[in-house]
Tab-separated table of C-alpha atoms in Angstrom:
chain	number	residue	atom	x	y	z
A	1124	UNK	CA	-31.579	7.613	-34.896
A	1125	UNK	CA	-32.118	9.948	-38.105
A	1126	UNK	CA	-35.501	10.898	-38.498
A	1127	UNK	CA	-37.413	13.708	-40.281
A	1128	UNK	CA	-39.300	15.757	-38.142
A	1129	UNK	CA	-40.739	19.076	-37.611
A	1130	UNK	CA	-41.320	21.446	-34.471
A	1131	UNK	CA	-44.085	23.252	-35.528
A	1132	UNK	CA	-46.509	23.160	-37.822
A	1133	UNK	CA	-46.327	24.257	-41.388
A	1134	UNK	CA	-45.519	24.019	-44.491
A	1135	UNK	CA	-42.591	22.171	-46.058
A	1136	UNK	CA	-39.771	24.275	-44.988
A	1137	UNK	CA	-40.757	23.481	-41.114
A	1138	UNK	CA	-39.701	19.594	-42.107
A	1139	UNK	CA	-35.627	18.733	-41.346
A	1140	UNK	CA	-33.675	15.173	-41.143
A	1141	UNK	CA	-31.941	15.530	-37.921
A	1142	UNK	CA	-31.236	13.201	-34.960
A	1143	UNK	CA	-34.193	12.432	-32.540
A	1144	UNK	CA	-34.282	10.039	-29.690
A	1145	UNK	CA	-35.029	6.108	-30.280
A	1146	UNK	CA	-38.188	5.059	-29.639
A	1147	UNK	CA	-39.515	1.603	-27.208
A	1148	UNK	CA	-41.995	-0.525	-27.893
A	1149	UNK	CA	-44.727	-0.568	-25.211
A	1150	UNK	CA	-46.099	-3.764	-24.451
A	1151	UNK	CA	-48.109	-4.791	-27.212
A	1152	UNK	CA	-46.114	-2.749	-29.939
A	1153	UNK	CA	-42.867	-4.029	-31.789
A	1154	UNK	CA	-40.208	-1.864	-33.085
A	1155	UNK	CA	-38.777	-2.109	-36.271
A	1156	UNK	CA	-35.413	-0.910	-38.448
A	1157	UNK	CA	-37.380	0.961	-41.480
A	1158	UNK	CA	-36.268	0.120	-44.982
A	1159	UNK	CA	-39.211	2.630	-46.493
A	1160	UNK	CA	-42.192	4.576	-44.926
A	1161	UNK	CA	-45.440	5.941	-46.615
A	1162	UNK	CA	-46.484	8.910	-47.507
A	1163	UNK	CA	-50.295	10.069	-47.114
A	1164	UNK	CA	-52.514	13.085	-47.369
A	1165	UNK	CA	-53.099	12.718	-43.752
A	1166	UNK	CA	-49.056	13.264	-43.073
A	1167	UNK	CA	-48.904	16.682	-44.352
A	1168	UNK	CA	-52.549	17.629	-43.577
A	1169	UNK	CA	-51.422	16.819	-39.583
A	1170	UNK	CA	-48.030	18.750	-40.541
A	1171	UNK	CA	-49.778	22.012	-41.818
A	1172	UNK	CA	-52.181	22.027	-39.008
A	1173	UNK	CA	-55.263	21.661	-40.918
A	1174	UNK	CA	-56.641	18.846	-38.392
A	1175	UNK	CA	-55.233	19.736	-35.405
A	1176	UNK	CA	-58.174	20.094	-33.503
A	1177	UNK	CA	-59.278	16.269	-34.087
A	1178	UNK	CA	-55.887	14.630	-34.893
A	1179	UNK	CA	-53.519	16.998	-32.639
A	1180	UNK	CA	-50.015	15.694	-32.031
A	1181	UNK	CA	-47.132	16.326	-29.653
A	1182	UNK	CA	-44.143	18.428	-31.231
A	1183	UNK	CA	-41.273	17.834	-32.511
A	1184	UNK	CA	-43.197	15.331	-34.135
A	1185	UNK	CA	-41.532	12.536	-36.878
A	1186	UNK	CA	-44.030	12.149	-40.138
A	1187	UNK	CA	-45.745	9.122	-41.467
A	1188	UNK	CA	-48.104	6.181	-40.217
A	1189	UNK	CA	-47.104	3.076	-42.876
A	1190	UNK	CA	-43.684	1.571	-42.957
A	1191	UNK	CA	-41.842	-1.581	-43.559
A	1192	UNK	CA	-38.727	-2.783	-41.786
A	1193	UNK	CA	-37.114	-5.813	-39.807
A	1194	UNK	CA	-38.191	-6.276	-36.400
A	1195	UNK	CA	-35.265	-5.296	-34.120
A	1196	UNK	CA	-37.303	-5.119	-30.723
A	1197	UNK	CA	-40.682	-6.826	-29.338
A	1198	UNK	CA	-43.300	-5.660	-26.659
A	1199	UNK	CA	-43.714	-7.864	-23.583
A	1200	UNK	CA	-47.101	-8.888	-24.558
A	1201	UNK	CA	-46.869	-9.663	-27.847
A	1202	UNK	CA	-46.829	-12.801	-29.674
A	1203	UNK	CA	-45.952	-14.485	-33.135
A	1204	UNK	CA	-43.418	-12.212	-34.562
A	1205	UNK	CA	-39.682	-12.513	-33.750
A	1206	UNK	CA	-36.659	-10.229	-34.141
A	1207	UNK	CA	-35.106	-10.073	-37.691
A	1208	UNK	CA	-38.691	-10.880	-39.591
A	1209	UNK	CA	-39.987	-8.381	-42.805
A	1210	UNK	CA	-43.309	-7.056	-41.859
A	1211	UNK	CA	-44.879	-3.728	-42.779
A	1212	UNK	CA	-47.869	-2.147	-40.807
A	1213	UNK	CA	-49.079	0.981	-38.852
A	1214	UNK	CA	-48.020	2.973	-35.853
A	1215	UNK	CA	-49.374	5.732	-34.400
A	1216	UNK	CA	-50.461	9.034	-36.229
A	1217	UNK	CA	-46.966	9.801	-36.454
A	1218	UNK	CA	-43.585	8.123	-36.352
A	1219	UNK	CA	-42.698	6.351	-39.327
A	1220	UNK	CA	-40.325	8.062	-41.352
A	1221	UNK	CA	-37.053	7.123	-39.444
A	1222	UNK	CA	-34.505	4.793	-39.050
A	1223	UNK	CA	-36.642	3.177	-36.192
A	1224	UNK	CA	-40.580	3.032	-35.833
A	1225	UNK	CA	-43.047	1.591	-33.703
A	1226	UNK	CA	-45.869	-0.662	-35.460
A	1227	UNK	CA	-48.906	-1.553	-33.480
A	1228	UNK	CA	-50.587	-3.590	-36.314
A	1229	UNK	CA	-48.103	-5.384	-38.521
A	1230	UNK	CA	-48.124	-8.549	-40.959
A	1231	UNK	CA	-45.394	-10.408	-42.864
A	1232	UNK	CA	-44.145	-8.167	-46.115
A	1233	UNK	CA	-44.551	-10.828	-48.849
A	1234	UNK	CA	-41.577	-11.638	-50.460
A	1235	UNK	CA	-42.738	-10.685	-53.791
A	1236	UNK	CA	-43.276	-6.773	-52.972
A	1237	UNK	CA	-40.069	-4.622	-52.911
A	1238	UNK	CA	-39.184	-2.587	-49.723
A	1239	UNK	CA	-40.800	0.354	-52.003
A	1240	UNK	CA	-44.317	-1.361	-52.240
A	1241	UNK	CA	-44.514	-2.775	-48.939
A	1242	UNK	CA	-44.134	0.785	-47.323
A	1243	UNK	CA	-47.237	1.856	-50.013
A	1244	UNK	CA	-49.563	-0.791	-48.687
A	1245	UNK	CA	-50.148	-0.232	-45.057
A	1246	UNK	CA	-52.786	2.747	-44.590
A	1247	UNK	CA	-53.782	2.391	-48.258
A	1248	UNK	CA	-54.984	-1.129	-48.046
A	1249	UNK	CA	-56.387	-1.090	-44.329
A	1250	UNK	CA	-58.420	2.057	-45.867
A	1251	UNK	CA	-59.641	0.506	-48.673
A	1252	UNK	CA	-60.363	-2.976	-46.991
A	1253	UNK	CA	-62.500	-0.935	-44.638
A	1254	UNK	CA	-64.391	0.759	-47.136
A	1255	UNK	CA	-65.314	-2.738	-49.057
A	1256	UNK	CA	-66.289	-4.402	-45.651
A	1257	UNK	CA	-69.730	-3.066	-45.598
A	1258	UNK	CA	-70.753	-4.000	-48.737
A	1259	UNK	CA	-70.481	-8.048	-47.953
A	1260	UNK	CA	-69.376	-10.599	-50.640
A	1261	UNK	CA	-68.496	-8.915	-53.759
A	1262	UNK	CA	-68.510	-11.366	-56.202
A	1263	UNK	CA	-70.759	-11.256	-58.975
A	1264	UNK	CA	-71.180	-7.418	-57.795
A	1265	UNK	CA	-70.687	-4.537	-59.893
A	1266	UNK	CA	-68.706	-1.811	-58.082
A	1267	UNK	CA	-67.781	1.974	-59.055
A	1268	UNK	CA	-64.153	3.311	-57.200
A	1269	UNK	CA	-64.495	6.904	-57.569
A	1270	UNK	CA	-60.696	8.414	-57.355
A	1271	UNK	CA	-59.769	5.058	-58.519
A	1272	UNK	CA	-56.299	5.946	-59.260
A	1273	UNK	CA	-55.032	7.526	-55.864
A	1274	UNK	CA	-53.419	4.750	-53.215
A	1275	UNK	CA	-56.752	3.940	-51.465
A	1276	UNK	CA	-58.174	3.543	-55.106
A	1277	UNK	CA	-56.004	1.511	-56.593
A	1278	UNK	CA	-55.880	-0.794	-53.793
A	1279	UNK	CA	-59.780	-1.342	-53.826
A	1280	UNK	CA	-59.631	-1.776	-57.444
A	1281	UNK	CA	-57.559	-5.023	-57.156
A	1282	UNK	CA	-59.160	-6.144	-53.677
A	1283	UNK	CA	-62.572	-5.467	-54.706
A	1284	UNK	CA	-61.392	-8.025	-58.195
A	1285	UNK	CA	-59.881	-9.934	-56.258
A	1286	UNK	CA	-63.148	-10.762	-54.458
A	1287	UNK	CA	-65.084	-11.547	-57.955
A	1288	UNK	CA	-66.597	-7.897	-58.504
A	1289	UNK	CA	-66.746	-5.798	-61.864
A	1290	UNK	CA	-65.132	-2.505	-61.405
A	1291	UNK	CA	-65.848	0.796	-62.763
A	1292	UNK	CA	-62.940	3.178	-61.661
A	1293	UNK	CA	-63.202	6.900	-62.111
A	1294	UNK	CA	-60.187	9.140	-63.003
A	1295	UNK	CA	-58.269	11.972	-65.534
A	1296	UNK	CA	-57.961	10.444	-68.900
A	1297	UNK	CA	-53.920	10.196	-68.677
A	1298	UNK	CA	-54.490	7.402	-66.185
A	1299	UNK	CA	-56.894	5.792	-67.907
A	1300	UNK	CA	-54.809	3.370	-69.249
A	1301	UNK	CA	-53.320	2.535	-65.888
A	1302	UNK	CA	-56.868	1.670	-64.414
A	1303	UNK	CA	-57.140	-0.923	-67.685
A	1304	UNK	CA	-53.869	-2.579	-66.431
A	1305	UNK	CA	-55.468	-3.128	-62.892
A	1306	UNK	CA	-58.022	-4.834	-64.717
A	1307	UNK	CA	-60.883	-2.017	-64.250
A	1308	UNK	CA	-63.070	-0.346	-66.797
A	1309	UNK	CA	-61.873	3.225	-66.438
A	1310	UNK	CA	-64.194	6.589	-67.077
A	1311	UNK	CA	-63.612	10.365	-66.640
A	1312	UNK	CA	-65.133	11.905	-63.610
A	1313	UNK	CA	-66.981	15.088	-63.287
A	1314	UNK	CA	-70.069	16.185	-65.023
A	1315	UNK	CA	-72.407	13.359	-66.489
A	1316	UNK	CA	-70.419	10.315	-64.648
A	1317	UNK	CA	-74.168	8.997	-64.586
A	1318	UNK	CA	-74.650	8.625	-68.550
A	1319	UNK	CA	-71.203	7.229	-68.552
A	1320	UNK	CA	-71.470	4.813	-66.064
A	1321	UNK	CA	-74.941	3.508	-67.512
A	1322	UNK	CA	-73.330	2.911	-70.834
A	1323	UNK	CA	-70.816	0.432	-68.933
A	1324	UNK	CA	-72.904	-0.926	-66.593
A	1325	UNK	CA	-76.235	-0.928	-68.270
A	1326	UNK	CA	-77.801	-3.618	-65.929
A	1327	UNK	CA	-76.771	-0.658	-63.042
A	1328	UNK	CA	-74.623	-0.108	-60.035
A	1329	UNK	CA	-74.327	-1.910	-56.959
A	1330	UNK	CA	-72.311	-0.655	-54.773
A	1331	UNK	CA	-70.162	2.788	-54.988
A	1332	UNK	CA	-66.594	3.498	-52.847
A	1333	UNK	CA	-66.030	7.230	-53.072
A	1334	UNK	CA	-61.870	7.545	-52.162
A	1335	UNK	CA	-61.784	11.343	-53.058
A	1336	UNK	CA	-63.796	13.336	-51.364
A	1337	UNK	CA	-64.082	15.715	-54.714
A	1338	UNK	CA	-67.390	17.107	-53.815
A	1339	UNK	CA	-68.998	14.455	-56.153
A	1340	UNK	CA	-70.689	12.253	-53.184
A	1341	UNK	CA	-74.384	13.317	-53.447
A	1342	UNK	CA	-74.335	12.489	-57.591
A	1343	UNK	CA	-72.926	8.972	-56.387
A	1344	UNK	CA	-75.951	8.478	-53.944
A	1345	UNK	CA	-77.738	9.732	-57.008
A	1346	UNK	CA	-76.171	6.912	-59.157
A	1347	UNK	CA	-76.333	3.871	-56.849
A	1348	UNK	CA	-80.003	4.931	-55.544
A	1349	UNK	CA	-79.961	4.256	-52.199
A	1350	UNK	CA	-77.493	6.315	-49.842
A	1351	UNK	CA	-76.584	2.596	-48.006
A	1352	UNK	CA	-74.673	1.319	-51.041
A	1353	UNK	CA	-72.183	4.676	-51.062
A	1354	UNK	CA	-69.331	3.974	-48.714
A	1355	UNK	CA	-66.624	7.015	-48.563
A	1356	UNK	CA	-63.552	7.068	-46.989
A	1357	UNK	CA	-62.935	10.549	-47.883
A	1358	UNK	CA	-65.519	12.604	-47.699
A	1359	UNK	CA	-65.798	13.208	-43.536
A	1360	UNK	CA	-68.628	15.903	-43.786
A	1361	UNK	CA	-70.966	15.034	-46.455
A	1362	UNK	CA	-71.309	11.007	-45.287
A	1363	UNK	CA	-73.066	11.781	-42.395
A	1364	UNK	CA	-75.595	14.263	-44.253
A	1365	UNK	CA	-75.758	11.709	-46.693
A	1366	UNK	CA	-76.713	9.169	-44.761
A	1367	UNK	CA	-73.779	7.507	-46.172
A	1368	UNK	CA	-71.434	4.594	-44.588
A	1369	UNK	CA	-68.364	6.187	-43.273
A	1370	UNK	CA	-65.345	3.591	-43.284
A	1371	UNK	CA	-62.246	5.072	-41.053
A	1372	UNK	CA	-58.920	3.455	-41.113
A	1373	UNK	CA	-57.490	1.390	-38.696
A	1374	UNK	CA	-54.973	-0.872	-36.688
A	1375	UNK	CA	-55.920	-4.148	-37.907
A	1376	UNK	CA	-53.480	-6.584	-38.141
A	1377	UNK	CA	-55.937	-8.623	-39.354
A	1378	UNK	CA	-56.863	-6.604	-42.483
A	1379	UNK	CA	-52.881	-5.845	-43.200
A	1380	UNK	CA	-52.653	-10.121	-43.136
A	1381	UNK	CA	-55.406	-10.176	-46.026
A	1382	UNK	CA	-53.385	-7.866	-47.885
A	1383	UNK	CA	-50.738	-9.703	-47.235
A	1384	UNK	CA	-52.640	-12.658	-48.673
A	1385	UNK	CA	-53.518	-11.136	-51.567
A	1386	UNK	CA	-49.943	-10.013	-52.059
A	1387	UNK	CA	-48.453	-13.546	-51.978
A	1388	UNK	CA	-51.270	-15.033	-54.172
A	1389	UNK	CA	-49.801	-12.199	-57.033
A	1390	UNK	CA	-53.782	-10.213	-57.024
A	1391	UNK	CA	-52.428	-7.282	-54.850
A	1392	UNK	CA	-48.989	-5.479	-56.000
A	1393	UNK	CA	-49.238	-1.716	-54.294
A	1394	UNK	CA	-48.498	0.469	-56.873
A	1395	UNK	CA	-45.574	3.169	-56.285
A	1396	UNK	CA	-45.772	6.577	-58.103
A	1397	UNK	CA	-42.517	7.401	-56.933
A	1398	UNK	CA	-39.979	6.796	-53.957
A	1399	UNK	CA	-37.825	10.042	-52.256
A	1400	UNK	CA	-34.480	9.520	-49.935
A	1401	UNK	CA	-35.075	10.219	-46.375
A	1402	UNK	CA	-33.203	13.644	-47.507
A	1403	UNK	CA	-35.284	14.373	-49.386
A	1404	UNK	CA	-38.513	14.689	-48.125
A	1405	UNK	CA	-39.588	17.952	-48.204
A	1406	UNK	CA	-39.525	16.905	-51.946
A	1407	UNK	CA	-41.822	14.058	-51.277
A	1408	UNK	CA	-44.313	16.141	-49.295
A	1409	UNK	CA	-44.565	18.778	-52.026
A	1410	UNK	CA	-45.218	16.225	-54.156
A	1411	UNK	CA	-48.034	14.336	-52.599
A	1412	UNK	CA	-49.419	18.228	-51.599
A	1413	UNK	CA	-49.841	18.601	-55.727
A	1414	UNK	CA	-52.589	16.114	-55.825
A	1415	UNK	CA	-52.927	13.463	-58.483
A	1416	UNK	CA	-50.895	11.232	-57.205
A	1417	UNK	CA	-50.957	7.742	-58.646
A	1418	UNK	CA	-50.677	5.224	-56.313
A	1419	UNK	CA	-48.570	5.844	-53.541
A	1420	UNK	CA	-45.436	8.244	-52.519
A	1421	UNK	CA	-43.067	6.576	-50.429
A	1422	UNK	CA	-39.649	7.211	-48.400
A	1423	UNK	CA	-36.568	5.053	-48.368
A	1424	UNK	CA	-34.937	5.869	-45.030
């Protein structure tokens, strides 16, 4: 198969498309023929070598955790899935940006996203699903995203309205009008967020979903008043001091089915910044590197 890789880390110029061996599906995995894969901050942070003493991985190593594709092969245990169907979903830390990927967690793509948007929602929506689950039922809740324009962001803008809340979502001013088209009530972020946010939400805050890990966590604790209504996704080192939740991603083919939900019932569309060729992703890399990436960055292999 044709797969990007790269044998050691580093920057961009260490990733090539070159032939790499097929990979099986263990037992409870399926295998699918990728039509697009994700990119995330964690794919080139893992590249560089910035995390490789928590999230080390075996080299030559194939980027990307998200992808969508038609099932062309099926573990021995698992169930409810058969060869030729669209789903999208997660594999390992690494894998997905080839012609063939493993998925441990997977769903049905609805029929309504493009190959594009389906590869965007995978990590993005799991993440952001995670972060909301702590806060309970939403509805009737006013939330603040902070980051509300990144991939995780964007997702728990239209989950968390989905579920009935208000949402305040911080970001720069040029995407400002992109937060009003989620259906959020967008501010700048940064230096007096508080005053801002009280002339929004004068009745208050209740809960807060930090996605950026911008150094801003502490004035959010500040703004919701109580450090159990902050959930981050982000922020890894200040959560804990905090006394923050701390909502990981994960393998949940559950959560990627209530995406998938949403999705079908038109309240969830992933939103795509822009999609790269599979030759082209050392461009795509050095583009989600940049920063300020709205919505997602995504691979069409």
């Amino acid at each position: 198969m044709r797969a990007a890789r790269y044998h050691e880390y580093g920057g961009t110029d260490t990733l090539i498309v070159e032939e790499a061996p097929d990979p099986h599906p263990g037992p409870s995995e399926i295998r699918i023929r990728v039509s697009a894969a994700g990119v995330n901050p964690v794919d080139w942070k893992v590249r560089n070598g910035a995390v490789r003493d928590m999230l080390p991985v075996e080299l030559p190593a194939v980027p990307g955790r998200d992808a969508v594709g038609v099932v062309d092969a099926i573990g021995d245990e698992v169930d409810g899935v058969a060869i030729g169907d669209r789903v999208f979903g997660l594999g390992s830390l690494t894998g997905a940006t080839a012609e063939l990927a493993l998925l441990s967690a997977w769903a049905p793509a609805p029929a309504a996203w493009s190959d594009e948007e389906a590869a965007g929602a995978g990590l993005a929506s799991v993440t952001a699903l995670a972060g909301l689950e702590v806060f309970g039922p939403l509805k009737g809740r006013t939330l603040l995203i902070e980051g509300a324009a990144g991939g995780v962001g964007s997702a728990a803008v239209e989950i968390a309205l989905a579920r009935g809340a208000t949402v305040i979502g911080t970001a720069g001013e040029h995407n400002h009008g992109f937060l009003a088209s989620l259906g959020a009530r967008a501010t700048t972020y940064g230096e007096g967020l508080a005053e801002r946010v009280r002339s929004l939400a004068p009745d208050g805050i209740d809960f807060v979903l930090d996605t950026a890990a911008s150094g801003s966590l502490a004035d959010l604790v500040a703004i919701a008043g109580d450090p159990t209504r902050v959930s981050s996704v982000a922020d890894h080192v200040n959560a804990p001091l905090l006394g923050t939740h701390l909502a990981h991603a994960r393998n949940d083919s559950a959560l990627l089915e209530e995406a998938a939900d949403l999705g079908r019932q038109g309240l969830y569309t992933p939103r795509i910044e822009r999609s790269y060729p599979l030759e082209e992703i050392v461009e795509a890399h050095t583009h989600s590197e940049r920063g300020h990436v709205r919505g997602k960055i995504v691979v069409r292999v």
